[in-house]
Short mmCIF file of C-alpha atoms in Angstrom, two decimals:
data_model
loop_
_atom_site.label_atom_id
_atom_site.label_comp_id
_atom_site.label_asym_id
_atom_site.label_seq_id
_atom_site.Cartn_x
_atom_site.Cartn_y
_atom_site.Cartn_z
CA ASP A 897 -1.40 -3.40 -16.11
CA ILE A 898 1.36 -5.63 -13.96
CA VAL A 899 -0.05 -8.47 -12.12
CA MET A 900 2.26 -9.44 -8.48
CA ILE A 901 2.43 -13.36 -8.06
CA GLN A 902 3.84 -14.16 -4.65
CA SER A 903 4.72 -17.47 -3.10
CA PRO A 904 3.83 -19.65 -1.20
CA ASP A 905 0.23 -18.44 -0.37
CA SER A 906 1.26 -19.84 3.23
CA LEU A 907 4.12 -20.42 5.36
CA ALA A 908 4.67 -22.41 8.48
CA VAL A 909 8.43 -22.15 9.95
CA SER A 910 10.31 -22.74 13.02
CA LEU A 911 11.54 -20.41 15.44
CA GLY A 912 14.56 -19.12 15.10
CA GLU A 913 14.73 -20.47 11.18
CA ARG A 914 14.71 -18.34 7.91
CA ALA A 915 11.58 -18.00 6.39
CA THR A 916 11.73 -16.92 2.53
CA ILE A 917 8.77 -15.48 0.02
CA LYS A 918 8.64 -14.60 -3.34
CA CYS A 919 7.10 -12.21 -5.27
CA LYS A 920 7.08 -12.60 -9.20
CA SER A 921 5.84 -9.08 -11.35
CA SER A 922 4.58 -9.60 -15.14
CA GLN A 923 6.58 -7.30 -16.51
CA SER A 924 10.22 -5.57 -15.34
CA VAL A 925 9.76 -2.88 -12.40
CA LEU A 926 13.70 -1.94 -12.79
CA TYR A 927 13.62 1.68 -13.88
CA ASP A 928 16.63 1.36 -16.43
CA SER A 929 17.56 5.53 -15.95
CA ASN A 930 17.87 5.35 -11.84
CA ASN A 931 18.27 1.38 -11.66
CA LYS A 932 16.19 1.54 -9.16
CA ASN A 933 13.65 -1.41 -8.71
CA TYR A 934 9.97 0.18 -7.69
CA LEU A 935 9.10 -2.65 -5.68
CA ALA A 936 7.85 -2.72 -1.38
CA TRP A 937 7.51 -4.90 1.05
CA TYR A 938 4.79 -4.99 3.97
CA GLN A 939 3.67 -6.72 7.22
CA GLN A 940 -0.08 -6.93 7.87
CA LYS A 941 -1.01 -8.28 11.37
CA PRO A 942 -4.56 -8.80 12.08
CA GLY A 943 -6.61 -5.99 12.33
CA LEU A 944 -3.87 -3.32 11.66
CA PRO A 945 -3.13 -1.39 8.68
CA PRO A 946 -0.33 -2.77 6.24
CA LYS A 947 3.34 -1.36 7.87
CA LEU A 948 6.31 -0.76 5.12
CA LEU A 949 9.59 -3.39 5.78
CA ILE A 950 11.29 -2.71 2.35
CA TYR A 951 11.46 0.04 -0.43
CA TRP A 952 13.07 0.16 -3.58
CA ALA A 953 13.45 -3.74 -3.35
CA SER A 954 16.03 -4.10 -1.09
CA THR A 955 15.98 -0.31 1.42
CA ARG A 956 14.60 -1.62 5.09
CA GLU A 957 12.43 1.32 6.54
CA SER A 958 13.96 2.91 9.68
CA GLY A 959 13.47 0.84 12.71
CA VAL A 960 12.34 -2.33 11.24
CA PRO A 961 14.61 -5.39 12.49
CA ASP A 962 17.62 -6.37 10.35
CA ARG A 963 16.58 -10.13 9.90
CA PHE A 964 14.37 -8.11 7.43
CA SER A 965 15.82 -8.27 3.87
CA GLY A 966 15.11 -8.16 0.82
CA SER A 967 16.30 -9.04 -2.79
CA GLY A 968 16.04 -9.56 -6.49
CA SER A 969 15.76 -7.54 -9.81
CA GLY A 970 13.75 -6.71 -12.50
CA THR A 971 10.50 -9.16 -12.05
CA ASP A 972 11.85 -11.32 -9.38
CA PHE A 973 12.10 -10.62 -5.90
CA THR A 974 12.77 -12.48 -2.34
CA LEU A 975 12.02 -10.96 1.22
CA THR A 976 13.89 -12.79 3.46
CA ILE A 977 13.54 -12.95 7.12
CA SER A 978 17.19 -14.39 8.54
CA SER A 979 15.60 -15.87 12.05
CA LEU A 980 11.98 -16.02 12.62
CA GLN A 981 10.71 -14.85 15.79
CA ALA A 982 7.05 -14.87 17.27
CA GLU A 983 6.30 -11.39 16.29
CA ASP A 984 6.79 -11.98 12.91
CA VAL A 985 3.83 -14.08 12.28
CA ALA A 986 1.50 -11.95 9.99
CA VAL A 987 0.66 -12.03 6.29
CA TYR A 988 3.49 -10.24 3.80
CA PHE A 989 2.74 -8.18 0.80
CA CYS A 990 4.84 -7.14 -2.02
CA HIS A 991 4.05 -3.86 -4.20
CA GLN A 992 4.91 -2.76 -7.49
CA TYR A 993 4.61 1.18 -7.42
CA TYR A 994 6.60 0.90 -11.50
CA SER A 995 3.47 1.85 -13.33
CA SER A 996 -0.05 2.69 -12.44
CA PRO A 997 -2.21 1.42 -11.55
CA ASP A 998 -0.16 0.42 -8.60
CA SER A 999 -0.72 -3.17 -7.54
CA PHE A 1000 0.02 -5.94 -4.70
CA GLY A 1001 0.43 -9.57 -4.50
CA GLN A 1002 -2.02 -11.60 -2.75
CA GLY A 1003 -0.11 -11.72 0.42
CA THR A 1004 1.69 -14.92 2.14
CA LYS A 1005 0.66 -16.14 5.36
CA LEU A 1006 3.56 -17.09 7.72
CA GLN A 1007 2.86 -18.90 10.75
CA ILE A 1008 4.97 -20.38 13.46
CA LYS A 1009 5.85 -24.41 12.80
CA GLN B 1412 5.45 12.43 12.83
CA VAL B 1413 2.45 11.53 10.41
CA GLN B 1414 -0.52 10.29 11.34
CA LEU B 1415 -3.63 9.52 9.43
CA GLN B 1416 -7.41 8.82 10.83
CA GLU B 1417 -10.07 7.76 8.53
CA SER B 1418 -13.79 8.66 9.41
CA GLY B 1419 -16.82 8.34 7.54
CA PRO B 1420 -20.09 5.78 7.47
CA GLY B 1421 -19.31 1.95 8.29
CA LEU B 1422 -22.45 1.77 6.68
CA VAL B 1423 -23.46 2.50 2.92
CA LYS B 1424 -26.77 1.07 1.08
CA PRO B 1425 -26.48 0.18 -2.66
CA SER B 1426 -26.64 2.51 -5.62
CA GLU B 1427 -25.69 5.42 -3.09
CA THR B 1428 -22.28 6.88 -2.61
CA LEU B 1429 -19.44 5.82 -0.53
CA SER B 1430 -17.80 9.09 1.24
CA LEU B 1431 -14.87 8.85 3.67
CA SER B 1432 -12.56 11.32 4.92
CA CYS B 1433 -8.94 11.21 5.75
CA THR B 1434 -7.25 13.91 8.60
CA VAL B 1435 -3.69 14.28 8.60
CA SER B 1436 -1.32 15.29 11.32
CA GLY B 1437 2.18 16.12 11.89
CA GLY B 1438 2.24 16.73 8.06
CA SER B 1439 0.84 18.76 5.31
CA VAL B 1440 -1.43 17.33 2.12
CA SER B 1441 -0.36 20.51 0.57
CA ARG B 1442 3.21 20.63 0.90
CA GLY B 1443 6.02 18.65 -0.23
CA SER B 1444 6.54 15.76 -2.62
CA HIS B 1445 3.59 13.53 -0.83
CA TYR B 1446 0.90 11.80 -2.46
CA TRP B 1447 -2.14 11.01 -0.40
CA SER B 1448 -3.77 7.44 -1.56
CA TRP B 1449 -6.75 5.43 -1.00
CA ILE B 1450 -6.38 1.92 -0.99
CA ARG B 1451 -9.14 -0.89 0.19
CA GLN B 1452 -9.12 -4.16 1.73
CA PRO B 1453 -12.11 -6.39 1.35
CA PRO B 1454 -12.17 -8.90 4.17
CA GLY B 1455 -9.81 -11.43 4.46
CA ARG B 1456 -8.29 -10.78 1.11
CA GLY B 1457 -5.92 -8.53 -0.56
CA LEU B 1458 -5.10 -4.84 -1.14
CA GLU B 1459 -6.62 -2.74 -4.00
CA TRP B 1460 -5.43 0.53 -4.56
CA ILE B 1461 -8.00 3.18 -5.57
CA GLY B 1462 -6.10 6.00 -6.49
CA PHE B 1463 -4.20 9.45 -5.08
CA ILE B 1464 -4.13 13.06 -5.01
CA TYR B 1465 -1.05 15.44 -4.99
CA TYR B 1466 -0.14 18.95 -4.13
CA GLY B 1467 -1.09 20.92 -7.27
CA GLY B 1468 -4.55 19.36 -7.17
CA GLY B 1469 -3.36 16.26 -9.99
CA ALA B 1470 -4.98 12.89 -9.18
CA ASP B 1471 -4.82 9.03 -10.77
CA TYR B 1472 -7.36 6.34 -10.27
CA ASN B 1473 -7.14 2.95 -10.82
CA PRO B 1474 -9.04 2.33 -14.33
CA SER B 1475 -11.00 -0.45 -12.80
CA LEU B 1476 -12.66 2.55 -10.33
CA LYS B 1477 -12.30 5.43 -12.26
CA SER B 1478 -15.84 6.07 -13.50
CA ARG B 1479 -17.16 5.75 -10.13
CA VAL B 1480 -14.10 7.44 -8.24
CA THR B 1481 -13.03 11.05 -7.00
CA ILE B 1482 -10.04 11.92 -4.62
CA ALA B 1483 -9.74 15.64 -3.27
CA ALA B 1484 -8.13 17.61 -0.56
CA ASP B 1485 -9.23 20.41 1.63
CA THR B 1486 -5.47 21.81 2.54
CA SER B 1487 -7.48 24.47 5.01
CA LYS B 1488 -8.16 21.85 6.73
CA ASN B 1489 -5.52 19.05 5.94
CA GLN B 1490 -7.76 16.54 4.93
CA VAL B 1491 -8.22 13.82 1.75
CA PHE B 1492 -11.51 12.65 0.28
CA LEU B 1493 -12.89 9.70 -1.01
CA ASN B 1494 -16.10 9.45 -3.13
CA LEU B 1495 -17.03 6.63 -4.87
CA THR B 1496 -20.44 6.52 -6.59
CA SER B 1497 -22.97 3.36 -7.15
CA VAL B 1498 -21.93 1.23 -4.80
CA THR B 1499 -22.76 -2.46 -4.28
CA ALA B 1500 -21.66 -5.35 -1.99
CA ALA B 1501 -18.33 -5.66 -4.07
CA ASP B 1502 -17.34 -2.37 -2.49
CA THR B 1503 -17.71 -3.89 1.04
CA ALA B 1504 -13.72 -3.29 2.58
CA VAL B 1505 -11.51 -1.95 4.79
CA TYR B 1506 -10.72 1.17 3.40
CA TYR B 1507 -7.45 3.04 4.14
CA CYS B 1508 -6.07 5.96 3.54
CA ALA B 1509 -2.06 6.12 3.13
CA ARG B 1510 0.67 8.68 2.68
CA ASP B 1511 2.98 8.08 -0.18
CA GLY B 1512 6.71 9.37 0.55
CA GLY B 1513 7.15 10.56 -3.32
CA TYR B 1514 10.72 10.37 -4.94
CA CYS B 1515 11.80 13.49 -6.79
CA SER B 1516 14.44 13.97 -9.32
CA GLY B 1517 15.36 17.32 -10.78
CA ASP B 1518 11.92 19.13 -11.06
CA SER B 1519 9.77 15.87 -11.27
CA CYS B 1520 8.32 13.94 -8.78
CA PHE B 1521 6.64 10.44 -8.65
CA PRO B 1522 4.78 7.94 -6.57
CA THR B 1523 6.41 5.83 -4.80
CA TYR B 1524 5.71 3.47 -1.37
CA PHE B 1525 3.47 3.68 0.99
CA ASP B 1526 5.27 4.85 4.22
CA HIS B 1527 2.00 6.11 6.79
CA TRP B 1528 -1.09 4.16 6.90
CA GLY B 1529 -4.35 5.35 8.47
CA GLN B 1530 -5.83 2.44 10.70
CA GLY B 1531 -8.29 1.72 8.11
CA LEU B 1532 -12.46 1.92 8.70
CA LEU B 1533 -14.22 -0.71 7.27
CA VAL B 1534 -17.51 0.31 5.25
CA THR B 1535 -20.34 -2.49 4.45
CA VAL B 1536 -22.59 -1.96 1.52
CA SER B 1537 -25.84 -3.34 3.03
CA SER B 1538 -29.29 -2.36 2.71
#
């Protein structure tokens, strides 16, 4: 099974500043035949289900603000929020769908400093 | 717009079977490349994929739960079901159903990311 580790576990950033969350997989999630990284990012606010932000490691879901971006390849990935807004306070999860069973990172709690 | 809604008992006794339904609207469980998954989240903790079913009736389960899980679908009612047997307190969680967008290449389709989620249902295992 692929293990996903996020860092840090929690993060406090000032409004308007950049927030960076890392995700590392125990094996590569890059599928050579189509050159796609099978990695997604979700945002979860209290009492709500996760919301898809990014898929294929860097493709933003429709309607997601462009301050959210994803990068990385192979085993190392990053979710960046370029200018933190108050509504971005949430827990963020990475998710690999390269191989079964799907697995998620443990989550990163993002707060305002 | 696809919507998913979980339903079922919020309290299940230890050793009994947890049975949940997910009603899908705005989309069909019997068409397209989509996979229909169940995912759970113990209170205050992370996400665990339970398994999925897809058009044609195929299913795949997390090996950690495989011996206790069955996922099925009723295409006439556009519903997906989860059965989890012999539950313990460790099965207490919010249970989500989710649609997997699916990725097709040629004649083959593969599961991918979860683009639509239900609101979730808290199931507590307690006597």
